[in-house]
C-alpha atoms as a printed R data frame, in Angstrom:
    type eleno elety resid chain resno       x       y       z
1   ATOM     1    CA   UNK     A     1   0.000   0.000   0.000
2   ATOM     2    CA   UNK     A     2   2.995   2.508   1.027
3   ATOM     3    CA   UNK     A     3   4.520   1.626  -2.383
4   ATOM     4    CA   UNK     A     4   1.884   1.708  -4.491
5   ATOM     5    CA   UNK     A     5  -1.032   3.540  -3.745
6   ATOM     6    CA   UNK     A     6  -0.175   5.639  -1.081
7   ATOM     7    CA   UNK     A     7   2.036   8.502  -3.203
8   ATOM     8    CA   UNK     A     8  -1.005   8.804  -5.353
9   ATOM     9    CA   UNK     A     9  -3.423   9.955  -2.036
10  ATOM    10    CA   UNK     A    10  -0.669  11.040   0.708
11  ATOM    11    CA   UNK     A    11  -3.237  10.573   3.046
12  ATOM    12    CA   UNK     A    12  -0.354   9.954   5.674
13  ATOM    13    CA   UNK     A    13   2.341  12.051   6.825
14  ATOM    14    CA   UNK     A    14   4.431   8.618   8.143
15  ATOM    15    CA   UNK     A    15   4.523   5.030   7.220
16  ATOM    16    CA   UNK     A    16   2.091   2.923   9.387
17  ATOM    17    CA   UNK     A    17   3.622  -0.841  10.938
18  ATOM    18    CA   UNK     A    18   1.113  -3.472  10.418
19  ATOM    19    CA   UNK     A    19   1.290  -5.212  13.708
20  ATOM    20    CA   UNK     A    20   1.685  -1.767  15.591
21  ATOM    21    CA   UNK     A    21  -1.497  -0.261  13.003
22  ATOM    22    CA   UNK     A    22  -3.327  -3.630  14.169
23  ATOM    23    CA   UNK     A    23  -3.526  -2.824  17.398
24  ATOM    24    CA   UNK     A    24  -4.010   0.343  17.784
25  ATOM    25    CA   UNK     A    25  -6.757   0.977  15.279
26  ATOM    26    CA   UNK     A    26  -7.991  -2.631  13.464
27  ATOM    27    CA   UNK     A    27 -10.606  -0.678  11.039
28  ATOM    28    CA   UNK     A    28  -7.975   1.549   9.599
29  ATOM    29    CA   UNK     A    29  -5.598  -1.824   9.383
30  ATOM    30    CA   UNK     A    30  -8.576  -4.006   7.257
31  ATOM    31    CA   UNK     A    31  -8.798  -0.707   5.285
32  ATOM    32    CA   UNK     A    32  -5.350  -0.650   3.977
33  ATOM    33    CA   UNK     A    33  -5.301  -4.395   3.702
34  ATOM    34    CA   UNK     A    34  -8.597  -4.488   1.278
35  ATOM    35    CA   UNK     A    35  -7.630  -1.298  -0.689
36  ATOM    36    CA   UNK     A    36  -4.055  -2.996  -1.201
37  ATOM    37    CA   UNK     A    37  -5.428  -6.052  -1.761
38  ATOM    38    CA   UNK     A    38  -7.526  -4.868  -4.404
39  ATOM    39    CA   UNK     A    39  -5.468  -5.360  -7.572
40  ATOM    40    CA   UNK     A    40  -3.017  -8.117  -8.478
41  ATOM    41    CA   UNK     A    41   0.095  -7.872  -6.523
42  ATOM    42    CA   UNK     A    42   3.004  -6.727  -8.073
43  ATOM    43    CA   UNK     A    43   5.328  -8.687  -6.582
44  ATOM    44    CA   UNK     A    44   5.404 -12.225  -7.526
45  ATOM    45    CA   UNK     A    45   6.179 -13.508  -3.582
46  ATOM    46    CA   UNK     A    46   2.849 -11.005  -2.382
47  ATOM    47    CA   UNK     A    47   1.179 -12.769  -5.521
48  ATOM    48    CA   UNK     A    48   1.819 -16.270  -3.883
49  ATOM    49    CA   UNK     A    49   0.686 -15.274  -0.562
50  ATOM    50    CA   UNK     A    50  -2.813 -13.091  -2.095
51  ATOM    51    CA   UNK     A    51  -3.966 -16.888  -3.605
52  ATOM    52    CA   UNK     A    52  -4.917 -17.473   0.034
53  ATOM    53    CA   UNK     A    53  -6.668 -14.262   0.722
54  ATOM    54    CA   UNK     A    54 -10.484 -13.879  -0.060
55  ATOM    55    CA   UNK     A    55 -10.712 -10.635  -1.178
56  ATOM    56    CA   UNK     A    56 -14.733 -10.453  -0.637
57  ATOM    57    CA   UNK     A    57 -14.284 -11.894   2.593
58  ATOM    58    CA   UNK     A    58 -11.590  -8.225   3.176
59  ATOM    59    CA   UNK     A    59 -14.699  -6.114   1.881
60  ATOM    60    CA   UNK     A    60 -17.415  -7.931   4.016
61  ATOM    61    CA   UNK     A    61 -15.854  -7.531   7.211
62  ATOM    62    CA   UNK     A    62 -15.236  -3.624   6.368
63  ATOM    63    CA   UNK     A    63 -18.472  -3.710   5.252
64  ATOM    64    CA   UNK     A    64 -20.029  -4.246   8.592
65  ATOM    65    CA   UNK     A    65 -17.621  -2.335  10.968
66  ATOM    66    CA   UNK     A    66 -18.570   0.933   8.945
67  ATOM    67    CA   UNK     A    67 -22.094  -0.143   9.695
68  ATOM    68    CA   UNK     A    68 -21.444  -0.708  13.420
69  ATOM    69    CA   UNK     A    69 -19.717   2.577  13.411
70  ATOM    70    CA   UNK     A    70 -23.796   3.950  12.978
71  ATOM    71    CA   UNK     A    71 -24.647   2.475  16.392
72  ATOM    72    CA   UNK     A    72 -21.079   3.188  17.932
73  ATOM    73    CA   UNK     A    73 -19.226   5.890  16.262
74  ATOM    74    CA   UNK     A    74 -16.164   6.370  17.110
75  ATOM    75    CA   UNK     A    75 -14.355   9.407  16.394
76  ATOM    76    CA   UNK     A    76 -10.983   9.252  15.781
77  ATOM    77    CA   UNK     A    77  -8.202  10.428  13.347
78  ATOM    78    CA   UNK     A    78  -7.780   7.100  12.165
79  ATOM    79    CA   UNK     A    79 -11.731   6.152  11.675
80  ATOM    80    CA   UNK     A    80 -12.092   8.846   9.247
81  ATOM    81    CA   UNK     A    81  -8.836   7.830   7.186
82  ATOM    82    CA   UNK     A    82 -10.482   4.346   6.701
83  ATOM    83    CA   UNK     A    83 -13.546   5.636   5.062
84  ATOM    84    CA   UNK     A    84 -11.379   8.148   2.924
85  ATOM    85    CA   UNK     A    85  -9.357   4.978   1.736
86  ATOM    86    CA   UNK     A    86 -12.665   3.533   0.754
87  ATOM    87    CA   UNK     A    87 -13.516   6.524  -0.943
88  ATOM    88    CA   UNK     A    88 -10.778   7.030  -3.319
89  ATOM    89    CA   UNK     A    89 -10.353   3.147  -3.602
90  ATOM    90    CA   UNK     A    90 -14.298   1.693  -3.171
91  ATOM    91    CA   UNK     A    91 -15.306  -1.736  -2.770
92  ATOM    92    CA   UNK     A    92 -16.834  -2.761  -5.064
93  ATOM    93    CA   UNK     A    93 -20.490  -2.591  -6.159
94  ATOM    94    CA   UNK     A    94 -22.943  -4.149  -9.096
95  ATOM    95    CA   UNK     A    95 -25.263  -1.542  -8.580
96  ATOM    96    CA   UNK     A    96 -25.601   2.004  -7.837
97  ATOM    97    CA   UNK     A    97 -27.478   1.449  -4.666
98  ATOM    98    CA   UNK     A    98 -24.854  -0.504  -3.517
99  ATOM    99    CA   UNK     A    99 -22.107   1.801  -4.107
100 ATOM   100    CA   UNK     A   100 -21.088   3.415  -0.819
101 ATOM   101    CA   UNK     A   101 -18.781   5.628  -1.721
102 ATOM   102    CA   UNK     A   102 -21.326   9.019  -0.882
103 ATOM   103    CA   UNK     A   103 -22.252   7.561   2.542
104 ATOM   104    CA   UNK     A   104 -18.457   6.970   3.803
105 ATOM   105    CA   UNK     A   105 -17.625  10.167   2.491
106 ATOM   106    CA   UNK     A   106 -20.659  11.794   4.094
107 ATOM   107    CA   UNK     A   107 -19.865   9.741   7.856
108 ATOM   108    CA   UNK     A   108 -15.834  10.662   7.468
109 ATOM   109    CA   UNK     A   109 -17.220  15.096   7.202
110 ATOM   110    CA   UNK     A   110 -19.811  14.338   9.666
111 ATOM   111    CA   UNK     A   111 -17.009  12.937  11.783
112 ATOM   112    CA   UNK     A   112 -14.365  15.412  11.188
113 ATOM   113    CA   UNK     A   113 -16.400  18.340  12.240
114 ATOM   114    CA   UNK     A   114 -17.006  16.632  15.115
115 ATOM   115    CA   UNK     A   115 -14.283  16.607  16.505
116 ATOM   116    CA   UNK     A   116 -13.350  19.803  14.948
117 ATOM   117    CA   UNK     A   117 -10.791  19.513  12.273
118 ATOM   118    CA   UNK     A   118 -12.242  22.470  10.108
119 ATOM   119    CA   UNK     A   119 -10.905  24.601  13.793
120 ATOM   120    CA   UNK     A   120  -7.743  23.043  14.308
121 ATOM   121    CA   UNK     A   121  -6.501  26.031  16.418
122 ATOM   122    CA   UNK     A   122  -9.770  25.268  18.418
123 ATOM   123    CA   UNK     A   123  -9.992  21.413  18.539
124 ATOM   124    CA   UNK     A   124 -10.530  21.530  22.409
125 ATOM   125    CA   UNK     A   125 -14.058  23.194  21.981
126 ATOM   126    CA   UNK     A   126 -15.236  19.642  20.609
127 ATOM   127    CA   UNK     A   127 -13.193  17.666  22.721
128 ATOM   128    CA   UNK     A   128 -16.130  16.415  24.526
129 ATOM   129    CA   UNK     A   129 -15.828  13.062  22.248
130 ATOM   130    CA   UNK     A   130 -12.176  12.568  23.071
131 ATOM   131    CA   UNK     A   131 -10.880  10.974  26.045
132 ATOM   132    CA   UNK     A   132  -7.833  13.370  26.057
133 ATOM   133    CA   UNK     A   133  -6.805  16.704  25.090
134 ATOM   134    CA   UNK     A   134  -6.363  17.012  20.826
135 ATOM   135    CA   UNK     A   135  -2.491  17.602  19.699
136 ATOM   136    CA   UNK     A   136  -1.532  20.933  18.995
137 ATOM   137    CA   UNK     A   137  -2.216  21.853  15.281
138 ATOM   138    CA   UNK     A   138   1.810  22.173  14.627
139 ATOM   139    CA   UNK     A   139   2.101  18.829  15.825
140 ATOM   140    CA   UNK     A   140   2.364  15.736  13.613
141 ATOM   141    CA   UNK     A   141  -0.619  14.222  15.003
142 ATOM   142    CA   UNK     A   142  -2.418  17.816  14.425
143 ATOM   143    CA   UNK     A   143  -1.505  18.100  11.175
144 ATOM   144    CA   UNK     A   144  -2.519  14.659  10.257
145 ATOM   145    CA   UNK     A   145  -6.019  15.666  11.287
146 ATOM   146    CA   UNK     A   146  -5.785  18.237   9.180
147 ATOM   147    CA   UNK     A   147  -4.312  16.271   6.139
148 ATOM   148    CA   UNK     A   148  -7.703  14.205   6.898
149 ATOM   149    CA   UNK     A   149  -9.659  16.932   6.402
150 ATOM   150    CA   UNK     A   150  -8.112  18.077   3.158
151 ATOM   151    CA   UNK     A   151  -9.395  14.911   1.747
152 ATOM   152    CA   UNK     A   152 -12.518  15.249   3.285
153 ATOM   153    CA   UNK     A   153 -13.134  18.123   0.826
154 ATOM   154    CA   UNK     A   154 -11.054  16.667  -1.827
155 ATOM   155    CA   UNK     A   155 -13.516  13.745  -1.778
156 ATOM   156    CA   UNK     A   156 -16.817  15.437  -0.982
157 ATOM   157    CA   UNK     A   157 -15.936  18.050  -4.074
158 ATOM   158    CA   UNK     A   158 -15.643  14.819  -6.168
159 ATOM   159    CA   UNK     A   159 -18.143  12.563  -5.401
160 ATOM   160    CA   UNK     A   160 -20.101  15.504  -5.571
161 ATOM   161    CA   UNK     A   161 -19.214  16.583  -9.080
162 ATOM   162    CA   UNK     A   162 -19.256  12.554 -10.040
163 ATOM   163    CA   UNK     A   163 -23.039  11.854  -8.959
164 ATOM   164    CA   UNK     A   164 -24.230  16.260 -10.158
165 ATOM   165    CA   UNK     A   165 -24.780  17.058  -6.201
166 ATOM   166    CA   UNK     A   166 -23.970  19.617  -3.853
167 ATOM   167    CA   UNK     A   167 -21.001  18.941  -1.682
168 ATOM   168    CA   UNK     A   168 -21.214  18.141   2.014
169 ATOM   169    CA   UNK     A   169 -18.568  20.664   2.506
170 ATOM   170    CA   UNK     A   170 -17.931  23.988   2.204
171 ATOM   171    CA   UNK     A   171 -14.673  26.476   2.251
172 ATOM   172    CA   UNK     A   172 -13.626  26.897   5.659
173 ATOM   173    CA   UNK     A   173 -10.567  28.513   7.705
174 ATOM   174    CA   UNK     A   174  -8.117  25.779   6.648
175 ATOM   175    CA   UNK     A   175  -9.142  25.416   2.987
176 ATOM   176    CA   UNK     A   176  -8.745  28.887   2.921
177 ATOM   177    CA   UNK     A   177  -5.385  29.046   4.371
178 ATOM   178    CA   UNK     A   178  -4.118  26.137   2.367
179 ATOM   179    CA   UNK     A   179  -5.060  27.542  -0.628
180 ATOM   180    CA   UNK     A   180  -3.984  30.998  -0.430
181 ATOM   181    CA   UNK     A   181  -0.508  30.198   1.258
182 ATOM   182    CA   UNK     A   182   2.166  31.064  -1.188
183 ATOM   183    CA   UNK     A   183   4.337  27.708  -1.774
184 ATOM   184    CA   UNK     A   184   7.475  27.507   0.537
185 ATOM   185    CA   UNK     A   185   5.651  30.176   3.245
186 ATOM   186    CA   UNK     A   186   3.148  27.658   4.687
187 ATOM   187    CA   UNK     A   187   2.220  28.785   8.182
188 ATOM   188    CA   UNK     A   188   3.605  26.446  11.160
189 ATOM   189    CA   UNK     A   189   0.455  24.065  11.040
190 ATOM   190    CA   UNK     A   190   0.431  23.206   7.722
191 ATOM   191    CA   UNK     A   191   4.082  22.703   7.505
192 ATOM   192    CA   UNK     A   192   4.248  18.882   6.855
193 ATOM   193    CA   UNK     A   193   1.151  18.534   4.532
194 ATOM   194    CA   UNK     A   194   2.568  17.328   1.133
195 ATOM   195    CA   UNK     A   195   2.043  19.740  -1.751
196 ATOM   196    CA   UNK     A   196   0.110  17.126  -4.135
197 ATOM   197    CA   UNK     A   197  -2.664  17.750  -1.891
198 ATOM   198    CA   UNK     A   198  -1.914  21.093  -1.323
199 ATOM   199    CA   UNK     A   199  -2.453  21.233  -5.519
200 ATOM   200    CA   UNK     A   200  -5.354  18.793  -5.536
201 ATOM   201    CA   UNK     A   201  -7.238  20.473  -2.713
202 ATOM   202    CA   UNK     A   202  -6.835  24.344  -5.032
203 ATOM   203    CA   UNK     A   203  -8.029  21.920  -7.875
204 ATOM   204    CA   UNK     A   204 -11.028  19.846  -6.318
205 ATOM   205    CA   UNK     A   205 -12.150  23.629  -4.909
206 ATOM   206    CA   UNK     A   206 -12.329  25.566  -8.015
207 ATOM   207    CA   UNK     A   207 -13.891  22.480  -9.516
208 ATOM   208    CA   UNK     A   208 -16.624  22.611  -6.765
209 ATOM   209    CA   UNK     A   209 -17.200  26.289  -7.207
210 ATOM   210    CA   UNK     A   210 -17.553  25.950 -11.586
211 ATOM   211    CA   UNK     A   211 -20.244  23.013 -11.120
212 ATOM   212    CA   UNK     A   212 -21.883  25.218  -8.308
213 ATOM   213    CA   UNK     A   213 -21.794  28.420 -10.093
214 ATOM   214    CA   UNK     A   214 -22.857  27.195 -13.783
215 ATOM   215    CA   UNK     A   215 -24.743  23.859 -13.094
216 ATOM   216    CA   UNK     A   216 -26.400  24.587  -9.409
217 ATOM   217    CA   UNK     A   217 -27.824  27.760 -10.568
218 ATOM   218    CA   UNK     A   218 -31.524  28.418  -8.479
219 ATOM   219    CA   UNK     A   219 -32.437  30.832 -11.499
220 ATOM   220    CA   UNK     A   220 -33.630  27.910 -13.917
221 ATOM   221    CA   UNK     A   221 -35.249  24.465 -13.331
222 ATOM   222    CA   UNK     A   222 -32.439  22.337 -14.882
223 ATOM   223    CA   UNK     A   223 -29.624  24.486 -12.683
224 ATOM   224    CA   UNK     A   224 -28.079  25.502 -15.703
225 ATOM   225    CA   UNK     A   225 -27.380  29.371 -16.231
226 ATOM   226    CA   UNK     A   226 -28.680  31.003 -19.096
227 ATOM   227    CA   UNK     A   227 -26.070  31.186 -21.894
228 ATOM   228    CA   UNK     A   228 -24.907  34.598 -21.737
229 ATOM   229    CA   UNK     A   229 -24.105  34.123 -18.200
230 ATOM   230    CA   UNK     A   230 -22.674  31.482 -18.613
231 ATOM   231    CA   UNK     A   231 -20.562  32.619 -21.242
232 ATOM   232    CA   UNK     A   232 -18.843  35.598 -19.005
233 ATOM   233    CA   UNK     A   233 -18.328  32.884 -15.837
234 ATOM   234    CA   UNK     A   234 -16.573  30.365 -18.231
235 ATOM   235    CA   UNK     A   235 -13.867  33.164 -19.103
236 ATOM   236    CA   UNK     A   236 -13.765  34.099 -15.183
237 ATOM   237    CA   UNK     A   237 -13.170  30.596 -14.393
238 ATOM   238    CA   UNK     A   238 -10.934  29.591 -17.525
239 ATOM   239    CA   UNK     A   239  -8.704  32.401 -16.451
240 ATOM   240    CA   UNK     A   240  -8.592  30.900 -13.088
241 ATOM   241    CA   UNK     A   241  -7.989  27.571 -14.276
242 ATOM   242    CA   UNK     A   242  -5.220  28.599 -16.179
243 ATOM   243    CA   UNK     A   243  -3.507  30.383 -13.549
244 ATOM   244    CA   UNK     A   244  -3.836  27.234 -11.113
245 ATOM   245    CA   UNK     A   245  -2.138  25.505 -13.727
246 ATOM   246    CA   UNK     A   246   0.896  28.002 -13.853
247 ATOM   247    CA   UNK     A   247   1.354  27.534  -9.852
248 ATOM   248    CA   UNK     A   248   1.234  23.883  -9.552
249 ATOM   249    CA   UNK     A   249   4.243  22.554  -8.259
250 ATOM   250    CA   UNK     A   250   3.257  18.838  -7.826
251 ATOM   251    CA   UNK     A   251   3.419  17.960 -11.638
252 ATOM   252    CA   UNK     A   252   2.492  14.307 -11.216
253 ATOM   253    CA   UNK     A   253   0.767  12.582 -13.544
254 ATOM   254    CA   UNK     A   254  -2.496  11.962 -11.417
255 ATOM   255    CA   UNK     A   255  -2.436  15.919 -10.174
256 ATOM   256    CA   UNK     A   256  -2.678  16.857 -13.681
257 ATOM   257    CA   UNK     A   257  -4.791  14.631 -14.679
258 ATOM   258    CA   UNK     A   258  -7.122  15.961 -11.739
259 ATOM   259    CA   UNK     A   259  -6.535  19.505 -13.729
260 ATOM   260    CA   UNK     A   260  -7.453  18.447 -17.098
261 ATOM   261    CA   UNK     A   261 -10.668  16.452 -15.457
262 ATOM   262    CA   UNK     A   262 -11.826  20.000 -14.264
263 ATOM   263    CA   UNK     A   263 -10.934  21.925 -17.676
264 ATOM   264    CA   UNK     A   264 -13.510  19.399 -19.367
265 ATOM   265    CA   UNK     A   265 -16.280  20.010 -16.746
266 ATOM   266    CA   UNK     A   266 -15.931  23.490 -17.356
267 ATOM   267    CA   UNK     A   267 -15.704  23.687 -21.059
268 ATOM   268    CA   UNK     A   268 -18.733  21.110 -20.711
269 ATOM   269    CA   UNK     A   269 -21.317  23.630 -19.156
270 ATOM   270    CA   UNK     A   270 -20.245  26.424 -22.066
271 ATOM   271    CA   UNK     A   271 -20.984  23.862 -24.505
272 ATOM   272    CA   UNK     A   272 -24.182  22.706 -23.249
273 ATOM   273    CA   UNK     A   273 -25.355  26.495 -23.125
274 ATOM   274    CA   UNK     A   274 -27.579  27.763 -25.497
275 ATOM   275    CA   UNK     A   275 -25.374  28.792 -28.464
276 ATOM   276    CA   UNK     A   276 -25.400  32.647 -29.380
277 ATOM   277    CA   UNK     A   277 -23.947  34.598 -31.771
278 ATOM   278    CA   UNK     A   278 -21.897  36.657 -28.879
279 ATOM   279    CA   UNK     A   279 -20.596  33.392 -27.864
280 ATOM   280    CA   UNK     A   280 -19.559  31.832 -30.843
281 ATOM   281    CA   UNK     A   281 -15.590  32.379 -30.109
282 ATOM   282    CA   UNK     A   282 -15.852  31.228 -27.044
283 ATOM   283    CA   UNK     A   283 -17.197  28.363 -27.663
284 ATOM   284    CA   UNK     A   284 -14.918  27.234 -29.824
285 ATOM   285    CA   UNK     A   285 -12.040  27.622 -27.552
286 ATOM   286    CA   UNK     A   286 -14.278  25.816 -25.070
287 ATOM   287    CA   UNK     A   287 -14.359  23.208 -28.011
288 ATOM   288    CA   UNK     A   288 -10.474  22.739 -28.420
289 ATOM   289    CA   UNK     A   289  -9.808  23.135 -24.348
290 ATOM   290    CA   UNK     A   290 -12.431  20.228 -23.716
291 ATOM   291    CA   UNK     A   291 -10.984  18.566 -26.601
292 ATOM   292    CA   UNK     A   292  -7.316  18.731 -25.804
293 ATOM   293    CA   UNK     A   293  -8.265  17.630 -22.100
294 ATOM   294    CA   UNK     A   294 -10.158  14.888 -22.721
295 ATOM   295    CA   UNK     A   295  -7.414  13.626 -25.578
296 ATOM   296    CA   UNK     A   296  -4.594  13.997 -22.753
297 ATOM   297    CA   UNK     A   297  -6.962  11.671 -20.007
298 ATOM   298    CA   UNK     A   298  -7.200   9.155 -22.698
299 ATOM   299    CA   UNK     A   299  -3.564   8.812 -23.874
300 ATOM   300    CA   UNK     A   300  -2.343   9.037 -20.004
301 ATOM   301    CA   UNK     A   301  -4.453   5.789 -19.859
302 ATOM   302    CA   UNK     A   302  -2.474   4.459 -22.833
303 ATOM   303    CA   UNK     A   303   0.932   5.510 -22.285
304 ATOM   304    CA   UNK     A   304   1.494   5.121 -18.479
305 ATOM   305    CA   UNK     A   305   2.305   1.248 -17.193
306 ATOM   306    CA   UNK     A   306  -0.664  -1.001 -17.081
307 ATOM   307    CA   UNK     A   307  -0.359  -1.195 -13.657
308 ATOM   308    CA   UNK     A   308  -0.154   2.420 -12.797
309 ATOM   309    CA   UNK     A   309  -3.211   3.021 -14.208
310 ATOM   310    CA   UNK     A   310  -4.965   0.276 -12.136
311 ATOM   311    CA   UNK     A   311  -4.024   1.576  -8.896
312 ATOM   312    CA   UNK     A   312  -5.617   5.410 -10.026
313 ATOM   313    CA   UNK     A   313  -7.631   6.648  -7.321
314 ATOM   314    CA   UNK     A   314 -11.227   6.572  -8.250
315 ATOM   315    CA   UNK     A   315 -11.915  10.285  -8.644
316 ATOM   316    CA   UNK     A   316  -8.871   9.836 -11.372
317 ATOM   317    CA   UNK     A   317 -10.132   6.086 -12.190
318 ATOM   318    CA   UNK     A   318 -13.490   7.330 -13.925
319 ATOM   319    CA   UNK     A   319 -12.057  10.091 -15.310
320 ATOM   320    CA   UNK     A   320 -10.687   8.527 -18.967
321 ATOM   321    CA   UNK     A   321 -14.415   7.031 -19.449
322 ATOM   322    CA   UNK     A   322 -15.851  10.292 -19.573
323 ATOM   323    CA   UNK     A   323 -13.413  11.422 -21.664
324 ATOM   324    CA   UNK     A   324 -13.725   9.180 -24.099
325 ATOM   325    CA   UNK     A   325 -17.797   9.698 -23.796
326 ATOM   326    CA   UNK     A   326 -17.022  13.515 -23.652
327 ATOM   327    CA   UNK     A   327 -14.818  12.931 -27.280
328 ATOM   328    CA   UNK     A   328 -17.588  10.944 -29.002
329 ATOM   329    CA   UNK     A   329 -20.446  13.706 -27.963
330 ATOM   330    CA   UNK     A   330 -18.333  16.893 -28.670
331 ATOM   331    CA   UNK     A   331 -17.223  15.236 -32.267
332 ATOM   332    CA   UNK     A   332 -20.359  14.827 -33.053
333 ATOM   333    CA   UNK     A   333 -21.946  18.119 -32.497
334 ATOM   334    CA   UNK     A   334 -21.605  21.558 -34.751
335 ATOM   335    CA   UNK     A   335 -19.041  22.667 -32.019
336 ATOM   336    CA   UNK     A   336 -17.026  20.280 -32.513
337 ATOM   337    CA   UNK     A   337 -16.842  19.791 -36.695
338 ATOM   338    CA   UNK     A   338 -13.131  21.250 -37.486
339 ATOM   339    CA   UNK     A   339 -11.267  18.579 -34.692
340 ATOM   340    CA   UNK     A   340  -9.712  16.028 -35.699
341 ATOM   341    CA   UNK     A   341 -11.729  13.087 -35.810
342 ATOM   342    CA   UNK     A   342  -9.665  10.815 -37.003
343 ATOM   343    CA   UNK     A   343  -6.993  11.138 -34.042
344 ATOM   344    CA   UNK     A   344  -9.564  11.380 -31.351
345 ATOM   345    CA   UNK     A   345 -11.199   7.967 -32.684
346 ATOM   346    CA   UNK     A   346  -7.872   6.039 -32.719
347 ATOM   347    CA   UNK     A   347  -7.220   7.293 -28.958
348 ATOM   348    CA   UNK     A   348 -11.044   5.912 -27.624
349 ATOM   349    CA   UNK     A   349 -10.017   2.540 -29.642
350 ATOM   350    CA   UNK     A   350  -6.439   2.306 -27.705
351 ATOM   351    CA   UNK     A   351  -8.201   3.218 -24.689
352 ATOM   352    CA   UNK     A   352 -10.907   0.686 -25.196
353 ATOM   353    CA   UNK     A   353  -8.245  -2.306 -26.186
């Protein structure tokens, strides 16, 4: 898991020992076992000892501690890292009403302001559910709280763009902060919080804000903003977007990818507008952005090992689906007449072998 899956969700600031992680907290231990556990070892000795291990069996008995948490809760650190595993790396499910990646994500926010990781300088005014004092906020164990609670937005913004919902979570004091901070003058508390999720968090919030400002709009029944307006936000935001890009220092594959996932949504909601004459240039450099986007998801799928692209987190996971679906729709609308067909077909066939 450390190997693997871990650098693509730093979700830890240090390496947890199995028999040590065992018995302090056994939910979070079952959690990394069943997300690790998920795809085909790597290594041929781990792929000799996974022949014994029933991976449904893993996902059953995670399964039913999360649902004992609803009659127990506990709140710790450590509870809400489980479910944000099992967000980014779900069990898995034959049916949407069986997917549960909205109701972990919804009990790890619930549980987080709980204890009050959104106030990290003011834990001990919800300290009434610990059994101790909270660290200090400059402290490792402080600022692994708040490292949990930058993935409980990074994962409430997705799930929340993936399903067309409002997120669970708004901007608070620390997404604020972290977002604002200029790289290399982070404040004290937030000095051990790796910068891919300083990057994904500035990512996943513009995101949110696009799909709440264009798609959640209370002025029409669909939630869609008439197409003038929505013409003037989608140069706001593309602006934005493009100035993100220019400041991200964690230039990892799966960070941009999380960049180019957000261009398309954007460039989506101009191109679903009503088409005016005003608009017409914008458009079509919605057209080549959304294009370009989706063309760089789909050959990162391609190009990058097999087995990289297995072990994507699934708010990255989805993501070259929908571009190939995104591809296929814009090609074959008026928008989208002079790009080049031909190369965008051969890259949905490459994906799709």
């Amino acid at each position: 898991f450390f190997a693997y899956l871990h650098p693509q969700c730093p979700l830890f600031l240090y390496r947890r020992e199995p028999i040590l992680s065992h018995s302090q907290d056994v939910f979070l231990f079952w959690s990394i076992i069943c997300v690790a556990s998920r795809k085909p070892a790597l290594d041929p000795v781990a792929r000799v000892i996974l022949e014994g291990v029933s991976y449904r069996a893993l996902a059953d008995e995670v399964k039913k501690a999360v649902a004992n948490f609803g009659i127990e809760p506990p709140r710790t650190v450590s509870m809400v890292q489980g479910l944000l595993l099992l967000c980014e790396w779900p069990l898995p499910a034959c049916r949407q009403r069986d997917d549960r990646i909205a109701h972990y994500s919804s009990m790890a926010i619930q549980a987080g302001h709980q204890m009050g990781f959104h106030r990290p300088h003011y834990a001990h005014e919800y300290s009434s559910w610990f059994t101790e004092q909270p660290p200090r906020p400059e402290s490792t164990a402080g600022q692994e709280r708040t490292l949990a609670w930058i993935y409980c937005h990074i994962n409430g913004y997705s799930i929340a763009s993936i399903h067309g919902l409002p997120s669970l979570v708004r901007d608070d004091y620390v997404t604020v902060e972290i977002s604002s901070a200029a790289p290399g003058n982070m404040p004290s508390w937030l000095a051990r919080i790796p910068q891919k999720a300083i990057d994904t968090l500035r990512i996943a919030r513009l995101d949110d804000r696009v799909a709440q400002a264009l798609g959640d709009s209370n002025r029409s029944p669909s939630g869609q903003l008439p197409g003038p307006s929505t013409t003037s936000l989608f140069n706001v935001f593309s602006s934005e977007l493009n100035e993100l890009e220019r400041n991200i220092t964690s230039r990892d594959p799966v960070t941009m990818l999380r960049w180019h996932l957000c261009r398309v949504r954007l460039c989506s909601f101009e191109l679903q507008s009503k088409p005016t004459p005003l608009s017409a240039a914008t458009r079509a450099l919605a057209a080549m952005d959304c294009y370009a986007s989706c063309m760089r998801i789909a050959e990162a799928a391609c190009m990058l090992p097999r087995d990289e692209v297995a072990r994507w987190p699934f708010s990255i996971s989805f993501g070259y689906s929908i571009a190939c679906i995104c591809l296929i729709r814009l090609l074959s609308t008026e928008d989208g007449r002079l790009l080049d067909m031909n190369a965008a077909l051969t890259q949905i066939s490459a994906v799709f072998r």
